[in-house]
Amino acid sequence: MASLLLTHGYFLWEDEKEQQIMRPYPPLGLLYVSAYLKRLGFDVDVFDTTLQSRDALLQRLDLDRGVLGVYTNLMTRASVLAIASAAKARGWIVVLGGPESANYPEEYLSTGADVIVIGEGEETMAELLPALEANGPHRLEGIAGTVFRDESGTIRHNPPRAQIPSLDTLPWPDRLSVDIPAYVDIWRRHHGRGSVTMTTARGCPYKCNWCSHAVFGFSHRRRPVLDCANELEWLRDTYKPDQVWYADDVFTIHHRWMFDYARELERRGIRLPFETISRADRMMKEEVLETLARMGCYRIWIGAESGSQRILDAMQRGVTREQVEWASHAAARHGIEVGMFLMWGYEGETVDDISQTVDLVKRAAPTIFLTTVAYPIKNTGYFHKVAGKTRLDLDWASASDRDYQIEGRAGRSYYRHADDWLRHEVALGRLDPGDPAGHALRTAADQARAALVAGASS
Ligand code: B12
Ligand code: SF4
């Protein structure tokens, strides 16, 4: 049977911004697909591009040929297209999976890919690989979860594939096929602590309308406590990390599950520090915070997004700013750092909304906060909301969903003023009253605010 090579188009050494941050993690989705297929006896190899060079990948593609499976997300479009084209030129059949190609199957099929897998890759690939071997890439009628071109060149969408009902039927990600110690080492050198990732669930049922649900829909499936505890114990014993990142969408979504998991880890004497993402409304109990702290949570990321309830409601965030403030303080009370995600530029945002965001961040006092300017990911509620007002100034192939220009929205410099205003106000809020540094910060905050207001009215 033709062999499968799995890869993705993200190269850390081509990403100057990430080289400043240096928080790389391996592509878990690919490793899940690899583990599942290997267990069924398929011949699978993984080329993890993260820490490799593009030339090394091309050399690997020269070695043999078969099926090349590539993970896609919205940042890697141009890179994936270049890889697909290089692979096709060498005789590979190219299959794409992940959230980005699920959103643009026609475009990817028109620019070099042979098959797009929508949704979870494990079962679909197990059915697709023998079909490709037997019939080639144009006779794939009936393979659920795929989009392909038939012999007449027409794009055909097969029905969606049902989700895997019990995640405990899946093997753990095939971490042995990639260089996890290199990741742990990078973390240790740059942050003093080696880090690994794992997931305890798939999917998120919430409907925040800028968020992409292209792979798991709005479902939520949890893995059994024992299976997760076994994996964590294995990770600890195998890679000796100093910490873990639970890469779940909302780690605290299911309280009973989390309490059981915490008890099981305690029973085994495992306390590995970790960071993870949550929602403020799923942190509104002391017991949740106590449990997180006991388990070793040293930082919790909360999507605050905006301090304006009007904007939060328009986003269908389902969280109040009071919850964000309460959860931030409660986490801090339990000794957990708070990381906060904020979003500028959502549809209809005014200077007053931005001012409310600045106030919220000052009151909630997170340890760290990160801002993004909203961008419409294809097939999200936000994308539909601004449809008709968007423009792409680049070719689709060299752009990403982050490049959509939205009519009526301010430019990048406007949001740089918002960032400066926020940064200076928060720094001011952290000073003792009477600190001599206060004057300069006050001036800088006022200037940034004035520049923003001028930008809003121009
Ligand atoms: C962890 C994570 C990260 C980590 C990535 C670390 C890593 N290397 O994995 C970090 C923090 C770096 C990150 C960054 C970003 N991320 Co991110 N991230 C996630 C998160 C939370 C989990 C990923 C994961 O491990 N999932 C679990 C696995 C099992 O799922 P999976 O990867 O989708 O894989 C399954 C299928 O997709 C499929 N599959 C996957 N690969 C392949 C390949 C083939 C050939 C086939 C057939 C099938 C297949 O099968 C897998 C198993 O069923 C997801 C949300 C989510 N729940 O998936 C967002 C998510 C992937 N990220 C997203 C975004 C937007 C980003 C950023 C652009 C954010 C930003 N503004 O900077 C950056 C881009 C980084 C980059 N340069 O590529 C979006 C992607 C949207 C889109 N349409 O592309 C997601 C979906 C979040 C969201 N809901 O909006 N992210
Ligand atoms: S932003 Fe978070 S909580 Fe909201 S839908 Fe996406 S994953 Fe779920």
XYZ file of C-alpha atoms and ligand atoms in Angstrom:
557
model
C 0.000 0.000 0.000
C 1.208 3.521 -0.822
C 2.910 5.088 2.123
C 1.646 8.247 3.806
C 3.849 11.180 4.731
C 2.241 13.696 7.098
C 3.454 17.256 7.372
C 2.376 20.872 7.846
C 3.567 24.200 6.468
C 4.737 25.967 9.597
C 8.496 26.654 9.821
C 9.601 28.363 13.022
C 12.828 29.575 11.374
C 10.768 31.486 8.782
C 8.699 33.230 11.481
C 10.628 36.160 12.946
C 7.833 37.115 15.321
C 7.643 33.632 16.847
C 11.442 33.566 17.148
C 11.065 36.429 19.625
C 8.469 34.461 21.588
C 9.788 30.914 21.209
C 6.819 28.952 22.462
C 6.676 26.194 19.822
C 4.539 23.081 20.126
C 4.216 20.016 17.877
C 1.158 19.580 15.628
C -1.021 17.311 17.767
C -3.738 16.764 15.131
C -1.264 15.221 12.695
C 0.133 13.037 15.463
C -3.361 11.765 16.283
C -3.911 10.834 12.634
C -0.518 9.139 12.479
C -1.080 7.082 15.648
C -4.515 5.902 14.496
C -3.298 4.837 11.054
C -0.175 3.126 12.372
C -2.311 1.084 14.754
C -4.272 -0.130 11.718
C -1.029 -1.164 10.019
C -0.594 1.740 7.575
C 2.909 2.820 6.677
C 3.089 6.389 8.011
C 5.927 8.849 8.417
C 5.719 12.353 9.917
C 7.866 15.269 8.782
C 7.394 17.962 11.412
C 8.325 21.199 9.649
C 8.303 23.351 12.820
C 11.990 22.967 13.629
C 13.138 22.003 10.128
C 13.939 23.880 6.943
C 11.930 23.984 3.729
C 14.884 22.469 1.866
C 14.918 19.506 4.214
C 11.240 18.895 3.439
C 11.897 19.090 -0.299
C 14.738 16.606 0.093
C 12.358 14.284 1.943
C 9.843 14.621 -0.902
C 12.581 13.610 -3.343
C 13.199 10.341 -1.497
C 10.051 8.512 -2.569
C 6.453 9.186 -3.478
C 3.044 8.217 -2.154
C 0.360 10.224 -0.391
C 1.334 13.495 1.261
C -1.076 14.655 3.991
C -0.735 18.292 5.021
C -2.306 20.071 8.018
C -3.606 23.546 7.169
C -4.513 26.564 9.273
C -5.127 30.118 8.237
C -1.537 31.264 8.710
C 0.039 28.617 6.522
C -1.912 28.978 3.261
C 0.947 30.196 1.020
C 3.355 27.731 2.583
C 0.992 24.779 2.124
C 0.339 25.728 -1.504
C 4.095 25.815 -2.175
C 4.522 22.404 -0.530
C 1.557 20.949 -2.440
C 2.932 22.183 -5.716
C 6.437 20.842 -5.002
C 4.937 17.492 -4.000
C 2.715 17.272 -7.079
C 5.702 18.013 -9.314
C 7.425 15.007 -7.716
C 4.445 12.692 -8.249
C 2.834 12.741 -4.798
C -0.937 12.660 -4.250
C -1.748 15.600 -1.987
C -4.420 15.383 0.726
C -5.140 18.378 2.962
C -6.796 18.437 6.390
C -7.349 20.840 9.292
C -9.485 23.987 9.645
C -8.266 26.148 6.756
C -8.702 23.683 3.874
C -12.118 22.729 5.307
C -13.099 26.377 4.823
C -11.724 26.657 1.281
C -11.954 23.209 -0.356
C -12.658 24.521 -3.860
C -9.786 26.989 -3.745
C -7.300 24.370 -2.546
C -8.482 21.831 -5.126
C -8.044 24.487 -7.801
C -4.510 25.294 -6.694
C -2.958 21.854 -6.521
C -4.498 19.622 -3.854
C -6.093 16.301 -4.837
C -8.378 15.684 -1.869
C -9.621 17.743 1.072
C -10.553 15.985 4.305
C -13.167 17.829 6.329
C -13.383 17.218 10.086
C -11.555 14.557 12.063
C -8.868 12.889 10.007
C -8.493 9.487 11.638
C -11.355 7.409 10.214
C -11.528 9.312 6.938
C -7.871 8.675 6.168
C -8.220 5.002 7.053
C -10.891 4.725 4.365
C -9.336 7.171 1.920
C -5.844 5.653 1.668
C -6.970 2.259 0.310
C -9.401 4.031 -2.033
C -6.608 6.219 -3.402
C -4.453 3.127 -3.878
C -7.222 1.263 -5.691
C -8.887 4.013 -7.724
C -6.703 7.118 -7.694
C -7.809 10.592 -6.606
C -10.786 11.070 -8.962
C -13.048 8.157 -8.015
C -13.749 8.765 -4.361
C -17.558 8.852 -4.372
C -18.974 7.802 -1.014
C -15.889 8.447 1.157
C -17.542 10.514 3.854
C -15.723 13.662 4.939
C -13.905 14.295 1.639
C -14.067 16.756 -1.246
C -12.356 15.867 -4.543
C -12.460 16.368 -8.297
C -14.106 13.615 -10.313
C -12.845 12.415 -13.699
C -14.726 15.190 -15.490
C -13.010 17.788 -13.300
C -16.168 18.579 -11.324
C -15.668 19.213 -7.617
C -17.624 16.655 -5.601
C -18.529 16.983 -1.917
C -19.094 13.656 -0.198
C -21.421 13.645 2.849
C -19.877 14.702 6.166
C -18.346 12.028 8.365
C -19.894 11.339 11.770
C -17.654 12.317 14.646
C -15.785 9.638 16.568
C -18.201 8.969 19.443
C -15.720 7.868 22.128
C -12.346 9.528 22.195
C -10.967 6.727 24.378
C -10.961 4.511 21.283
C -8.155 6.687 19.898
C -4.498 6.002 20.587
C -2.470 8.856 22.053
C -0.738 11.185 19.589
C 2.266 9.596 17.864
C 4.779 11.814 19.662
C 7.594 9.325 19.136
C 7.640 10.204 15.428
C 8.674 13.810 16.138
C 11.433 15.386 18.182
C 9.567 16.278 21.398
C 12.811 16.586 23.409
C 13.873 19.397 21.026
C 10.672 21.302 21.846
C 11.129 20.737 25.566
C 14.701 21.924 25.256
C 13.732 25.127 23.391
C 11.217 25.904 26.111
C 13.745 25.260 28.823
C 16.399 27.443 27.189
C 14.053 30.346 26.510
C 11.665 30.190 29.451
C 13.513 28.181 32.059
C 10.865 25.449 31.959
C 10.409 22.630 29.449
C 6.833 22.317 28.215
C 4.663 19.675 26.528
C 1.048 19.706 25.278
C -1.922 17.421 25.520
C -5.678 17.717 24.993
C -8.375 16.286 27.245
C -11.345 17.008 24.971
C -12.376 17.900 21.435
C -14.614 20.742 20.351
C -16.389 23.641 21.987
C -20.160 24.144 22.108
C -20.031 27.929 22.576
C -20.834 30.250 19.708
C -18.414 33.206 19.945
C -18.989 34.345 16.446
C -15.442 35.065 15.251
C -14.233 31.611 16.298
C -13.643 28.833 13.781
C -15.500 25.544 14.327
C -14.421 24.081 10.992
C -13.096 20.791 12.386
C -15.194 19.768 15.395
C -18.385 21.771 14.785
C -20.148 22.778 17.995
C -19.759 19.387 19.653
C -17.888 18.728 22.862
C -16.451 15.319 23.669
C -14.296 14.578 26.680
C -11.703 11.883 27.101
C -12.006 9.636 30.149
C -10.183 10.824 33.265
C -8.058 7.667 33.521
C -6.920 7.862 29.908
C -5.836 11.504 30.375
C -4.085 10.761 33.671
C -2.235 7.856 32.020
C -1.125 10.105 29.167
C 0.048 12.840 31.520
C 1.959 10.330 33.615
C 3.587 8.951 30.459
C 4.491 12.455 29.295
C 6.021 13.219 32.674
C 8.049 10.001 32.766
C 9.121 10.098 29.113
C 10.037 13.749 28.529
C 10.566 15.007 32.101
C 8.858 18.339 31.298
C 8.549 21.081 33.881
C 5.081 22.046 32.736
C 2.171 21.212 30.455
C -0.110 23.211 28.218
C -3.579 21.680 28.033
C -4.431 22.794 24.471
C -8.174 22.388 25.050
C -10.561 25.092 23.888
C -12.029 25.545 27.402
C -10.248 23.449 30.035
C -12.718 24.222 32.842
C -15.829 23.577 30.794
C -16.894 20.437 32.687
C -16.418 20.941 36.432
C -17.171 17.403 37.592
C -14.714 16.001 35.051
C -12.041 18.420 36.235
C -12.595 17.570 39.911
C -12.324 13.839 39.098
C -9.176 14.423 37.048
C -7.611 16.465 39.851
C -8.419 13.677 42.350
C -6.891 11.054 40.081
C -3.678 13.062 39.630
C -3.502 13.620 43.376
C -3.965 9.899 44.002
C -0.972 9.251 41.719
C 1.089 12.019 43.311
C 1.319 13.968 40.036
C 1.414 17.736 40.214
C 2.774 19.143 36.978
C 2.458 22.945 36.651
C 0.304 23.920 33.678
C -1.273 26.742 31.748
C -4.495 26.562 29.798
C -7.402 28.557 28.342
C -10.785 29.024 29.972
C -13.878 31.213 29.895
C -14.701 33.477 32.818
C -18.209 32.046 33.137
C -16.739 28.543 33.617
C -14.577 29.791 36.513
C -17.243 31.328 38.711
C -16.846 28.943 41.671
C -14.183 29.035 44.356
C -13.961 25.242 44.116
C -12.913 25.506 40.455
C -10.133 27.964 41.275
C -9.040 25.970 44.313
C -8.865 22.815 42.216
C -6.911 24.506 39.427
C -4.399 25.857 41.930
C -4.064 22.488 43.661
C -3.472 20.772 40.322
C -0.603 23.172 39.549
C -2.262 25.716 37.261
C 0.144 28.650 37.273
C -1.527 30.659 34.510
C -5.054 30.718 33.148
C -5.882 32.496 29.887
C -9.251 34.197 29.731
C -10.812 35.574 26.559
C -12.041 38.919 27.904
C -12.162 40.350 24.362
C -13.926 43.634 25.233
C -14.947 45.668 28.265
C -18.089 46.766 26.489
C -21.053 44.528 27.197
C -22.686 45.746 23.994
C -19.717 44.437 21.977
C -19.510 41.204 24.011
C -23.170 40.567 23.265
C -22.719 41.351 19.584
C -19.895 38.784 19.559
C -22.272 36.227 21.144
C -19.566 35.692 23.705
C -22.021 34.609 26.412
C -19.870 36.167 29.155
C -20.283 39.395 31.141
C -17.513 41.833 31.934
C -18.367 41.379 35.629
C -17.599 37.661 35.269
C -14.265 38.484 33.648
C -13.381 40.817 36.497
C -14.480 38.368 39.183
C -12.690 35.409 37.589
C -9.455 37.411 37.168
C -9.438 38.489 40.805
C -10.409 35.032 42.008
C -7.600 33.406 40.025
C -5.106 35.925 41.436
C -6.398 35.216 44.975
C -5.535 31.564 44.423
C -2.042 32.434 43.221
C -2.805 31.813 39.534
C -1.526 34.306 36.967
C -4.116 35.634 34.528
C -3.443 35.983 30.812
C -6.089 37.961 28.998
C -7.013 37.955 25.291
C -8.518 41.181 23.963
C -9.932 41.993 20.559
C -10.070 45.433 18.935
C -12.142 46.475 15.981
C -15.161 44.215 16.252
C -18.072 45.461 14.137
C -19.569 48.646 15.596
C -16.822 49.291 18.182
C -16.563 52.983 19.145
C -14.018 54.987 21.138
C -16.329 54.616 24.121
C -16.209 50.796 23.790
C -12.407 50.929 23.642
C -12.411 53.130 26.729
C -14.539 50.535 28.530
C -12.005 47.859 27.561
C -9.185 49.960 28.984
C -11.189 50.359 32.220
C -11.935 46.655 32.443
C -8.283 45.665 32.053
C -7.295 48.185 34.738
C -9.909 46.815 37.134
C -9.322 43.129 36.373
C -5.524 43.602 36.553
C -4.368 40.535 34.576
C -0.707 39.567 34.796
C -0.378 39.765 31.031
C -2.684 40.708 28.166
C -2.542 40.227 24.393
C -4.524 42.181 21.816
C -5.578 41.257 18.279
C -7.498 43.214 15.686
C -10.603 41.201 14.763
C -10.449 39.377 11.441
C -13.182 37.343 9.799
C -12.339 33.652 9.521
C -14.310 32.054 6.685
C -17.595 30.409 7.673
C -17.812 32.080 11.089
C -20.726 34.254 12.218
C -18.446 37.288 12.079
C -17.454 36.454 8.501
C -21.125 36.380 7.498
C -21.815 39.568 9.424
C -19.230 41.575 7.478
C -19.772 39.787 4.144
C -20.371 42.388 1.488
C -18.067 44.819 3.283
C -14.846 42.852 2.874
C -12.140 43.255 0.293
C -8.977 41.260 -0.313
C -6.194 43.308 -1.892
C -3.951 40.284 -2.404
C -4.456 37.112 -4.447
C -6.270 34.461 -2.437
C -3.167 32.232 -2.726
C -0.819 34.717 -1.101
C -3.294 36.110 1.444
C -4.934 34.793 4.602
C -8.231 35.564 6.327
C -6.268 38.113 8.360
C -5.833 40.204 5.200
C -9.505 41.033 4.667
C -10.068 44.788 4.667
C -13.396 45.682 6.197
C -15.084 48.755 4.806
C -15.543 51.503 7.387
C -13.019 50.064 9.812
C -10.022 52.072 10.978
C -6.509 51.195 9.839
C -3.713 49.459 11.747
C -2.293 52.684 13.215
C -5.611 53.391 14.930
C -5.345 50.113 16.838
C -1.709 50.798 17.635
C -2.968 53.903 19.454
C -5.508 51.715 21.262
C -2.671 49.383 22.296
C -0.559 52.303 23.530
C -3.450 53.806 25.450
C -4.189 50.482 27.115
C -0.547 49.699 27.887
C 0.130 53.075 29.476
C -3.109 53.151 31.474
C -2.440 49.676 32.854
C 1.161 50.576 33.729
C -0.164 53.675 35.480
C -2.707 51.610 37.389
C 0.137 49.377 38.663
C 2.129 52.301 40.114
C 1.874 53.475 43.688
C 0.141 56.845 43.946
C 2.777 59.554 43.876
C 5.323 57.453 41.959
C 7.345 59.926 39.864
C 6.997 57.704 36.767
C 3.255 58.416 36.848
C 3.453 61.768 35.137
C 5.143 60.477 31.979
C 2.755 57.529 31.783
C -0.258 59.830 32.181
C 1.018 62.012 29.342
C 1.686 59.008 27.097
C -1.761 57.522 27.800
C -3.472 60.843 27.083
C -1.525 61.313 23.871
C -2.398 57.826 22.656
C -6.045 58.408 23.491
C -6.039 61.767 21.693
C -4.434 60.186 18.608
C -7.080 57.478 18.661
C -9.919 59.979 18.967
C -8.417 62.020 16.115
C -8.195 58.825 14.039
C -11.818 57.996 14.792
C -13.066 61.350 13.583
C -10.854 61.618 10.482
C -2.979 24.589 20.075
C -3.432 25.640 19.111
C -2.504 26.555 18.652
C -1.039 26.481 19.002
C -0.420 25.577 17.902
C 0.551 24.629 18.435
C 0.602 23.453 17.509
N 1.641 23.361 16.758
O -0.300 22.651 17.501
C -0.592 27.964 18.825
C -0.757 28.752 20.096
C 0.844 28.143 18.331
C -1.641 28.433 17.834
C -1.473 29.522 17.060
C -2.421 29.955 16.149
N -3.672 29.500 16.034
Co -4.342 27.953 16.945
N -5.196 26.579 17.846
C -4.774 25.691 18.676
C -5.954 24.822 19.153
C -6.497 25.403 20.447
C -5.698 23.349 19.351
C -5.032 22.638 18.177
C -5.087 21.167 18.450
O -4.110 20.585 18.885
N -6.240 20.543 18.239
C -6.479 19.148 18.500
C -6.352 18.318 17.231
C -6.719 16.891 17.541
O -7.248 18.843 16.264
P -6.759 19.281 14.821
O -5.419 19.875 14.894
O -7.815 20.080 14.172
O -6.602 17.904 14.015
C -7.688 17.105 13.576
C -8.253 17.506 12.208
O -8.042 18.852 11.869
C -7.627 16.563 11.250
N -6.328 16.886 10.676
C -5.338 17.654 11.166
N -4.297 17.643 10.339
C -4.597 16.859 9.314
C -3.868 16.512 8.178
C -4.459 15.667 7.255
C -3.699 15.307 6.014
C -5.758 15.176 7.454
C -6.357 14.331 6.460
C -6.484 15.523 8.595
C -5.903 16.358 9.514
O -7.490 15.387 12.001
C -7.085 15.741 13.342
C -7.568 14.692 14.290
O -8.940 14.471 14.165
C -6.941 25.055 17.963
C -8.398 24.880 18.292
C -8.772 23.416 18.243
N -9.550 23.001 19.165
O -8.346 22.651 17.390
C -6.612 26.482 17.531
C -6.786 26.863 16.061
C -6.255 25.755 15.188
N -5.907 28.028 15.940
C -6.371 28.959 15.187
C -5.721 30.178 14.903
C -6.535 31.250 14.184
C -4.394 30.374 15.273
C -3.537 31.599 14.939
C -3.687 32.115 13.520
C -3.827 32.664 16.002
C -3.165 33.996 15.726
N -3.964 34.980 15.443
O -1.970 34.095 15.770
C -2.116 31.056 15.213
C -1.473 30.472 13.936
C -0.150 29.824 14.225
C 0.618 29.439 13.011
N 1.628 30.192 12.685
O 0.338 28.464 12.347
C -7.724 28.592 14.624
C -7.591 28.158 13.157
C -8.691 28.706 12.294
C -8.473 28.394 10.857
N -9.544 28.401 10.098
O -7.396 28.150 10.393
C -8.177 27.452 15.618
C -9.079 26.384 14.986
C -8.870 28.180 16.793
C -10.256 28.673 16.478
N -11.270 27.973 16.937
O -10.459 29.668 15.803
N -2.744 27.639 17.874
S -13.662 31.422 21.542
Fe -13.374 29.736 22.968
S -15.313 29.581 24.062
Fe -15.712 30.806 22.264
S -16.458 29.344 20.744
Fe -14.231 29.556 20.446
S -13.297 27.942 21.634
Fe -15.411 28.183 22.342
